[in-house]
Amino acid sequence: MNTPVVYSDGYALAWPGHVFPVGKYRAVAGALKERALVTEFVEPSPATREQVLSVHRPEYLSKLEAIADGRARWDPRFECPVDRAVLDAFLLQAGGTILAARLAVTAGRAANLGGGFHHAFADHGEGFCLLNDVMIATRVLLDEDLVPTVAVVDLDVHQGNGTAVLAAGDERIFTLSLHQENNYPPKEDSSLDVGLRDFCDDGEYLSALSWALGETAKRFRPGFVFYLAGADAYAEDRLGGLALGFDGLRERDRTVFGWAAEQGAPVVALLAGGYAEQEADVTRIHVNMIEELLAAGRPSE
Ligand SMILES: [Zn+2]
């Protein structure tokens, strides 16, 4: 079966001059088409108000809307501009993560060429994250009984602090975060946290990953996997301090997809962060990841 890849040009974030490579969504989509890895993208609709409110506080959503419309003061914790277009892009990317999750339940795997905003909490956003798309989609999967349990495998270089807090106390959700210990954010408690030392290289990273995935499978039976494939574990990343190369990152992706298949769990891959000196490197890391996803075998039934 084909692997659905969800994307819209509406994902673009209008943050000129920001460290976040805002052109990456379009660049990744363009590269996938150019290389004929994907012929057609599936277009998402924005997450609904009800879906957003299954995770976020109503006061927070109202505040976001007021900021977007210029009626309230911006919160510096966002670390990014917020206007109507930006909020709409976040709603659309969250809708994309929901759609990719629904499609993966049937297809076994899918990707959203966006998403992974793991620093968003119920009542505030920070670190370039306004809405926690992963938790919003998790609620849809669990509330509609589409899957029994969800594992979040967060390999962005930064800890998934918002996700950890939002998932806490729900035994149907397991959060694994493998991140650079000595970096933003202040750490929260995931189900399993692995804090890596600065300049950790491919070999050290991959052995920690394989231990962490083994440990996750010992403690939890994943009925579904969200994979946050942040490109910021790359050696040349401006906001990350690990030392992975292109091959190590590709091996990382292959390892996660292989593990999900072994668990018999559908998987959705998300882009999350990535701030390399060269924007083309970010694109390359994400494209390689999608290539590995497409190559991965469908989970055995
Ligand atoms: Zn990150």
mmCIF file of C-alpha atoms and ligand atoms in Angstrom:
data_model
loop_
_atom_site.group_PDB
_atom_site.id
_atom_site.type_symbol
_atom_site.label_atom_id
_atom_site.label_comp_id
_atom_site.label_asym_id
_atom_site.label_seq_id
_atom_site.Cartn_x
_atom_site.Cartn_y
_atom_site.Cartn_z
ATOM 1 C CA MET A 1 0.000 0.000 0.000
ATOM 2 C CA ASN A 2 1.135 3.535 -0.711
ATOM 3 C CA THR A 3 2.475 5.608 2.133
ATOM 4 C CA PRO A 4 0.335 8.768 2.389
ATOM 5 C CA VAL A 5 2.298 12.000 2.730
ATOM 6 C CA VAL A 6 0.313 14.971 4.028
ATOM 7 C CA TYR A 7 1.339 18.503 3.084
ATOM 8 C CA SER A 8 -0.017 21.950 2.192
ATOM 9 C CA ASP A 9 1.674 25.140 0.997
ATOM 10 C CA GLY A 10 -0.306 26.709 3.868
ATOM 11 C CA TYR A 11 2.273 25.241 6.309
ATOM 12 C CA ALA A 12 4.660 28.109 5.536
ATOM 13 C CA LEU A 13 5.395 30.225 8.618
ATOM 14 C CA ALA A 14 5.847 33.932 7.890
ATOM 15 C CA TRP A 15 8.857 34.582 10.135
ATOM 16 C CA PRO A 16 11.327 36.470 7.939
ATOM 17 C CA GLY A 17 14.874 36.406 9.296
ATOM 18 C CA HIS A 18 13.996 33.930 12.076
ATOM 19 C CA VAL A 19 16.390 31.085 12.957
ATOM 20 C CA PHE A 20 13.572 28.670 12.089
ATOM 21 C CA PRO A 21 14.029 27.788 8.393
ATOM 22 C CA VAL A 22 10.522 28.750 7.364
ATOM 23 C CA GLY A 23 11.036 27.647 3.776
ATOM 24 C CA LYS A 24 11.776 24.056 4.774
ATOM 25 C CA TYR A 25 8.252 22.692 4.395
ATOM 26 C CA ARG A 26 7.973 23.793 0.790
ATOM 27 C CA ALA A 27 11.590 22.765 0.092
ATOM 28 C CA VAL A 28 11.076 19.224 1.437
ATOM 29 C CA ALA A 29 7.827 18.834 -0.504
ATOM 30 C CA GLY A 30 9.513 20.148 -3.671
ATOM 31 C CA ALA A 31 12.491 17.799 -3.309
ATOM 32 C CA LEU A 32 10.230 14.768 -2.786
ATOM 33 C CA LYS A 33 8.303 15.587 -5.960
ATOM 34 C CA GLU A 34 11.427 16.353 -7.959
ATOM 35 C CA ARG A 35 12.909 12.988 -7.036
ATOM 36 C CA ALA A 36 9.580 11.294 -7.783
ATOM 37 C CA LEU A 37 9.495 9.855 -4.243
ATOM 38 C CA VAL A 38 5.998 11.276 -3.847
ATOM 39 C CA THR A 39 3.678 11.986 -6.776
ATOM 40 C CA GLU A 40 0.811 13.533 -4.862
ATOM 41 C CA PHE A 41 0.386 15.002 -1.383
ATOM 42 C CA VAL A 42 -2.743 14.611 0.715
ATOM 43 C CA GLU A 43 -4.162 18.054 1.616
ATOM 44 C CA PRO A 44 -5.184 18.555 5.257
ATOM 45 C CA SER A 45 -7.914 20.734 6.781
ATOM 46 C CA PRO A 46 -7.190 22.843 9.854
ATOM 47 C CA ALA A 47 -7.678 21.223 13.260
ATOM 48 C CA THR A 48 -11.107 22.127 14.613
ATOM 49 C CA ARG A 49 -11.687 24.206 17.715
ATOM 50 C CA GLU A 50 -12.976 21.132 19.524
ATOM 51 C CA GLN A 51 -9.839 19.144 18.636
ATOM 52 C CA VAL A 52 -7.567 21.953 19.836
ATOM 53 C CA LEU A 53 -9.572 22.265 23.074
ATOM 54 C CA SER A 54 -9.120 18.561 23.823
ATOM 55 C CA VAL A 55 -5.520 19.537 24.713
ATOM 56 C CA HIS A 56 -5.323 23.304 25.180
ATOM 57 C CA ARG A 57 -7.085 25.540 27.713
ATOM 58 C CA PRO A 58 -9.903 27.687 26.271
ATOM 59 C CA GLU A 59 -8.271 30.810 27.781
ATOM 60 C CA TYR A 60 -5.067 30.006 25.914
ATOM 61 C CA LEU A 61 -6.822 29.556 22.569
ATOM 62 C CA SER A 62 -8.719 32.824 23.118
ATOM 63 C CA LYS A 63 -5.441 34.540 23.955
ATOM 64 C CA LEU A 64 -3.796 33.173 20.791
ATOM 65 C CA GLU A 65 -6.729 34.439 18.733
ATOM 66 C CA ALA A 66 -6.585 37.838 20.424
ATOM 67 C CA ILE A 67 -2.827 38.118 19.762
ATOM 68 C CA ALA A 68 -3.367 37.015 16.163
ATOM 69 C CA ASP A 69 -5.960 39.747 15.707
ATOM 70 C CA GLY A 70 -3.858 42.391 17.460
ATOM 71 C CA ARG A 71 -6.159 42.607 20.514
ATOM 72 C CA ALA A 72 -3.728 41.204 23.087
ATOM 73 C CA ARG A 73 -0.029 41.396 23.882
ATOM 74 C CA TRP A 74 2.340 38.854 22.426
ATOM 75 C CA ASP A 75 4.020 36.417 24.851
ATOM 76 C CA PRO A 76 7.843 36.497 24.546
ATOM 77 C CA ARG A 77 7.998 32.792 25.472
ATOM 78 C CA PHE A 78 6.763 32.005 21.951
ATOM 79 C CA GLU A 79 10.132 33.212 20.598
ATOM 80 C CA CYS A 80 8.428 33.725 17.252
ATOM 81 C CA PRO A 81 6.024 36.252 15.712
ATOM 82 C CA VAL A 82 2.320 35.405 16.026
ATOM 83 C CA ASP A 83 -0.303 36.786 13.674
ATOM 84 C CA ARG A 84 -3.407 35.401 11.994
ATOM 85 C CA ALA A 85 -1.418 33.706 9.187
ATOM 86 C CA VAL A 86 0.938 32.058 11.700
ATOM 87 C CA LEU A 87 -1.943 30.785 13.834
ATOM 88 C CA ASP A 88 -3.678 29.464 10.715
ATOM 89 C CA ALA A 89 -0.470 27.644 9.688
ATOM 90 C CA PHE A 90 -0.287 25.990 13.121
ATOM 91 C CA LEU A 91 -3.952 24.934 12.920
ATOM 92 C CA LEU A 92 -3.358 23.518 9.452
ATOM 93 C CA GLN A 93 -0.203 21.634 10.493
ATOM 94 C CA ALA A 94 -2.111 20.187 13.475
ATOM 95 C CA GLY A 95 -4.854 19.127 11.062
ATOM 96 C CA GLY A 96 -2.122 17.517 8.963
ATOM 97 C CA THR A 97 -0.829 15.495 11.914
ATOM 98 C CA ILE A 98 -4.393 14.341 12.666
ATOM 99 C CA LEU A 99 -4.957 13.379 9.018
ATOM 100 C CA ALA A 100 -1.622 11.548 8.763
ATOM 101 C CA ALA A 101 -2.505 9.638 11.956
ATOM 102 C CA ARG A 102 -5.888 8.580 10.611
ATOM 103 C CA LEU A 103 -4.321 7.479 7.317
ATOM 104 C CA ALA A 104 -1.561 5.554 9.076
ATOM 105 C CA VAL A 105 -4.114 3.509 11.016
ATOM 106 C CA THR A 106 -5.111 1.959 7.679
ATOM 107 C CA ALA A 107 -1.912 2.285 5.633
ATOM 108 C CA GLY A 108 0.504 1.267 8.422
ATOM 109 C CA ARG A 109 2.611 4.392 7.987
ATOM 110 C CA ALA A 110 2.270 8.003 6.894
ATOM 111 C CA ALA A 111 4.046 11.329 7.185
ATOM 112 C CA ASN A 112 3.070 14.913 7.797
ATOM 113 C CA LEU A 113 5.608 17.284 6.229
ATOM 114 C CA GLY A 114 5.287 19.534 9.270
ATOM 115 C CA GLY A 115 4.237 19.164 12.892
ATOM 116 C CA GLY A 116 6.162 18.015 15.941
ATOM 117 C CA PHE A 117 5.557 21.166 18.026
ATOM 118 C CA HIS A 118 6.466 19.521 21.304
ATOM 119 C CA HIS A 119 7.120 22.673 23.379
ATOM 120 C CA ALA A 120 3.430 23.676 23.449
ATOM 121 C CA PHE A 121 1.631 23.178 26.805
ATOM 122 C CA ALA A 122 -2.085 23.273 27.663
ATOM 123 C CA ASP A 123 -1.960 26.918 28.714
ATOM 124 C CA HIS A 124 1.027 28.380 26.880
ATOM 125 C CA GLY A 125 3.335 27.989 23.933
ATOM 126 C CA GLU A 126 7.108 28.344 23.874
ATOM 127 C CA GLY A 127 10.169 27.537 21.766
ATOM 128 C CA PHE A 128 8.490 28.294 18.396
ATOM 129 C CA CYS A 129 5.537 26.024 19.296
ATOM 130 C CA LEU A 130 1.972 27.352 19.582
ATOM 131 C CA LEU A 131 -0.139 24.178 19.418
ATOM 132 C CA ASN A 132 0.907 20.651 20.383
ATOM 133 C CA ASP A 133 -0.170 18.835 17.205
ATOM 134 C CA VAL A 134 1.108 15.468 18.460
ATOM 135 C CA MET A 135 -1.055 15.520 21.563
ATOM 136 C CA ILE A 136 -4.057 16.862 19.635
ATOM 137 C CA ALA A 137 -3.778 13.952 17.188
ATOM 138 C CA THR A 138 -3.167 11.524 20.067
ATOM 139 C CA ARG A 139 -6.467 12.609 21.632
ATOM 140 C CA VAL A 140 -8.285 12.026 18.338
ATOM 141 C CA LEU A 141 -6.816 8.513 18.031
ATOM 142 C CA LEU A 142 -7.659 7.562 21.611
ATOM 143 C CA ASP A 143 -11.032 9.330 21.891
ATOM 144 C CA GLU A 144 -12.262 7.695 18.693
ATOM 145 C CA ASP A 145 -10.875 4.295 19.773
ATOM 146 C CA LEU A 146 -8.804 4.090 16.598
ATOM 147 C CA VAL A 147 -5.859 2.655 18.552
ATOM 148 C CA PRO A 148 -5.500 1.357 22.122
ATOM 149 C CA THR A 149 -2.236 3.113 23.002
ATOM 150 C CA VAL A 150 0.188 5.687 21.606
ATOM 151 C CA ALA A 151 3.967 5.932 21.943
ATOM 152 C CA VAL A 152 5.655 9.239 21.156
ATOM 153 C CA VAL A 153 9.253 8.706 20.052
ATOM 154 C CA ASP A 154 10.739 12.190 20.235
ATOM 155 C CA LEU A 155 14.235 12.387 18.739
ATOM 156 C CA ASP A 156 14.368 16.137 18.276
ATOM 157 C CA VAL A 157 17.555 17.393 19.971
ATOM 158 C CA HIS A 158 15.387 19.303 22.484
ATOM 159 C CA GLN A 159 13.335 17.529 25.116
ATOM 160 C CA GLY A 160 9.603 17.180 24.414
ATOM 161 C CA ASN A 161 8.650 19.095 27.552
ATOM 162 C CA GLY A 162 5.115 20.112 26.541
ATOM 163 C CA THR A 163 4.287 16.618 25.334
ATOM 164 C CA ALA A 164 5.655 15.073 28.546
ATOM 165 C CA VAL A 165 3.398 17.225 30.729
ATOM 166 C CA LEU A 166 0.321 16.835 28.509
ATOM 167 C CA ALA A 167 0.646 13.032 28.416
ATOM 168 C CA ALA A 168 1.433 12.588 32.116
ATOM 169 C CA GLY A 169 -1.028 10.439 34.030
ATOM 170 C CA ASP A 170 -2.560 8.760 30.965
ATOM 171 C CA GLU A 171 -1.423 5.146 30.934
ATOM 172 C CA ARG A 172 -2.383 4.782 27.291
ATOM 173 C CA ILE A 173 0.412 7.159 26.275
ATOM 174 C CA PHE A 174 4.167 6.565 26.554
ATOM 175 C CA THR A 175 6.552 9.428 25.877
ATOM 176 C CA LEU A 176 10.172 8.700 25.018
ATOM 177 C CA SER A 177 12.488 11.681 24.623
ATOM 178 C CA LEU A 178 16.125 11.261 23.570
ATOM 179 C CA HIS A 179 17.721 14.712 23.674
ATOM 180 C CA GLN A 180 20.781 16.766 24.478
ATOM 181 C CA GLU A 181 20.746 17.155 28.256
ATOM 182 C CA ASN A 182 22.591 20.466 28.339
ATOM 183 C CA ASN A 183 20.185 22.470 26.189
ATOM 184 C CA TYR A 184 16.763 24.177 26.251
ATOM 185 C CA PRO A 185 14.190 23.399 27.645
ATOM 186 C CA PRO A 186 14.057 23.002 31.452
ATOM 187 C CA LYS A 187 13.293 19.280 31.632
ATOM 188 C CA GLU A 188 9.918 17.789 32.474
ATOM 189 C CA ASP A 189 9.331 14.086 33.151
ATOM 190 C CA SER A 190 8.630 11.986 30.060
ATOM 191 C CA SER A 191 7.812 8.295 30.551
ATOM 192 C CA LEU A 192 11.436 7.697 29.571
ATOM 193 C CA ASP A 193 14.062 10.419 29.208
ATOM 194 C CA VAL A 194 17.535 9.853 27.842
ATOM 195 C CA GLY A 195 19.715 12.943 28.189
ATOM 196 C CA LEU A 196 22.765 12.762 25.955
ATOM 197 C CA ARG A 197 26.104 14.465 26.522
ATOM 198 C CA ASP A 198 27.258 17.346 24.307
ATOM 199 C CA PHE A 199 28.868 16.328 20.999
ATOM 200 C CA CYS A 200 27.468 12.794 21.198
ATOM 201 C CA ASP A 201 28.323 11.121 17.860
ATOM 202 C CA ASP A 202 26.563 8.627 15.583
ATOM 203 C CA GLY A 203 27.736 5.471 17.363
ATOM 204 C CA GLU A 204 26.959 6.666 20.872
ATOM 205 C CA TYR A 205 23.610 8.055 19.768
ATOM 206 C CA LEU A 206 22.521 4.908 17.973
ATOM 207 C CA SER A 207 23.396 2.675 20.890
ATOM 208 C CA ALA A 208 21.441 4.930 23.275
ATOM 209 C CA LEU A 209 18.520 4.875 20.862
ATOM 210 C CA SER A 210 18.512 1.135 20.567
ATOM 211 C CA TRP A 211 18.592 0.774 24.360
ATOM 212 C CA ALA A 212 15.760 3.310 24.744
ATOM 213 C CA LEU A 213 13.525 1.627 22.168
ATOM 214 C CA GLY A 214 14.149 -1.763 23.790
ATOM 215 C CA GLU A 215 13.290 -0.326 27.186
ATOM 216 C CA THR A 216 10.120 1.310 25.802
ATOM 217 C CA ALA A 217 8.948 -2.030 24.378
ATOM 218 C CA LYS A 218 9.638 -3.700 27.741
ATOM 219 C CA ARG A 219 7.487 -1.208 29.625
ATOM 220 C CA PHE A 220 4.748 -0.491 27.094
ATOM 221 C CA ARG A 221 2.842 -2.020 24.224
ATOM 222 C CA PRO A 222 2.699 0.656 21.514
ATOM 223 C CA GLY A 223 -0.467 0.489 19.437
ATOM 224 C CA PHE A 224 0.643 3.500 17.445
ATOM 225 C CA VAL A 225 3.852 5.523 17.110
ATOM 226 C CA PHE A 226 4.412 9.225 16.508
ATOM 227 C CA TYR A 227 7.990 9.823 15.438
ATOM 228 C CA LEU A 228 9.397 13.336 15.859
ATOM 229 C CA ALA A 229 12.329 13.214 13.466
ATOM 230 C CA GLY A 230 13.918 16.552 14.359
ATOM 231 C CA ALA A 231 16.832 17.440 12.088
ATOM 232 C CA ASP A 232 18.529 19.344 14.911
ATOM 233 C CA ALA A 233 20.590 16.418 16.219
ATOM 234 C CA TYR A 234 22.816 17.181 13.212
ATOM 235 C CA ALA A 235 26.409 18.261 13.913
ATOM 236 C CA GLU A 236 26.047 21.603 12.090
ATOM 237 C CA ASP A 237 22.860 22.628 13.859
ATOM 238 C CA ARG A 238 22.860 26.138 15.337
ATOM 239 C CA LEU A 239 20.533 25.271 18.242
ATOM 240 C CA GLY A 240 21.751 21.733 18.870
ATOM 241 C CA GLY A 241 24.994 20.470 20.372
ATOM 242 C CA LEU A 242 25.148 16.852 19.248
ATOM 243 C CA ALA A 243 27.404 15.596 16.454
ATOM 244 C CA LEU A 244 25.391 13.334 14.184
ATOM 245 C CA GLY A 245 26.135 13.146 10.461
ATOM 246 C CA PHE A 246 23.783 12.453 7.563
ATOM 247 C CA ASP A 247 24.410 8.695 7.718
ATOM 248 C CA GLY A 248 23.843 8.530 11.459
ATOM 249 C CA LEU A 249 20.577 10.436 11.149
ATOM 250 C CA ARG A 250 19.403 8.158 8.358
ATOM 251 C CA GLU A 251 20.291 5.106 10.468
ATOM 252 C CA ARG A 252 18.362 6.671 13.354
ATOM 253 C CA ASP A 253 15.246 6.994 11.155
ATOM 254 C CA ARG A 254 15.604 3.441 9.811
ATOM 255 C CA THR A 255 15.951 2.143 13.375
ATOM 256 C CA VAL A 256 12.713 3.817 14.501
ATOM 257 C CA PHE A 257 10.733 2.598 11.490
ATOM 258 C CA GLY A 258 12.109 -0.937 11.931
ATOM 259 C CA TRP A 259 11.204 -0.872 15.616
ATOM 260 C CA ALA A 260 7.639 0.332 14.936
ATOM 261 C CA ALA A 261 7.220 -2.462 12.385
ATOM 262 C CA GLU A 262 8.488 -5.018 14.918
ATOM 263 C CA GLN A 263 5.891 -3.748 17.384
ATOM 264 C CA GLY A 264 3.199 -4.096 14.713
ATOM 265 C CA ALA A 265 2.389 -0.421 15.285
ATOM 266 C CA PRO A 266 1.396 2.107 12.611
ATOM 267 C CA VAL A 267 3.796 5.041 12.507
ATOM 268 C CA VAL A 268 3.464 8.711 11.606
ATOM 269 C CA ALA A 269 6.648 10.673 10.932
ATOM 270 C CA LEU A 270 6.798 14.419 11.654
ATOM 271 C CA LEU A 271 9.524 16.933 10.834
ATOM 272 C CA ALA A 272 9.876 18.850 14.167
ATOM 273 C CA GLY A 273 12.996 21.073 14.471
ATOM 274 C CA GLY A 274 16.142 21.652 12.416
ATOM 275 C CA TYR A 275 18.332 24.788 12.307
ATOM 276 C CA ALA A 276 21.482 23.902 10.383
ATOM 277 C CA GLU A 277 23.822 26.638 9.116
ATOM 278 C CA GLN A 278 22.837 25.586 5.603
ATOM 279 C CA GLU A 279 19.087 25.366 5.107
ATOM 280 C CA ALA A 280 19.710 22.767 2.365
ATOM 281 C CA ASP A 281 21.108 20.418 5.036
ATOM 282 C CA VAL A 282 17.835 20.587 6.971
ATOM 283 C CA THR A 283 15.925 19.756 3.804
ATOM 284 C CA ARG A 284 18.290 16.875 3.012
ATOM 285 C CA ILE A 285 17.897 15.340 6.496
ATOM 286 C CA HIS A 286 14.091 15.499 6.286
ATOM 287 C CA VAL A 287 14.023 14.121 2.730
ATOM 288 C CA ASN A 288 16.310 11.225 3.721
ATOM 289 C CA MET A 289 13.925 10.478 6.589
ATOM 290 C CA ILE A 290 10.914 10.341 4.271
ATOM 291 C CA GLU A 291 12.895 8.134 1.911
ATOM 292 C CA GLU A 292 13.515 5.698 4.787
ATOM 293 C CA LEU A 293 9.825 5.807 5.733
ATOM 294 C CA LEU A 294 8.784 4.950 2.188
ATOM 295 C CA ALA A 295 11.301 2.090 2.123
ATOM 296 C CA ALA A 296 10.138 0.689 5.468
ATOM 297 C CA GLY A 297 8.059 -2.440 5.372
ATOM 298 C CA ARG A 298 4.437 -2.331 6.343
ATOM 299 C CA PRO A 299 3.877 -3.710 9.868
ATOM 300 C CA SER A 300 2.922 -7.378 9.806
ATOM 301 C CA GLU A 301 -0.694 -7.978 10.745
HETATM 302 ZN ZN ZN B 1 14.401 21.025 18.489
#
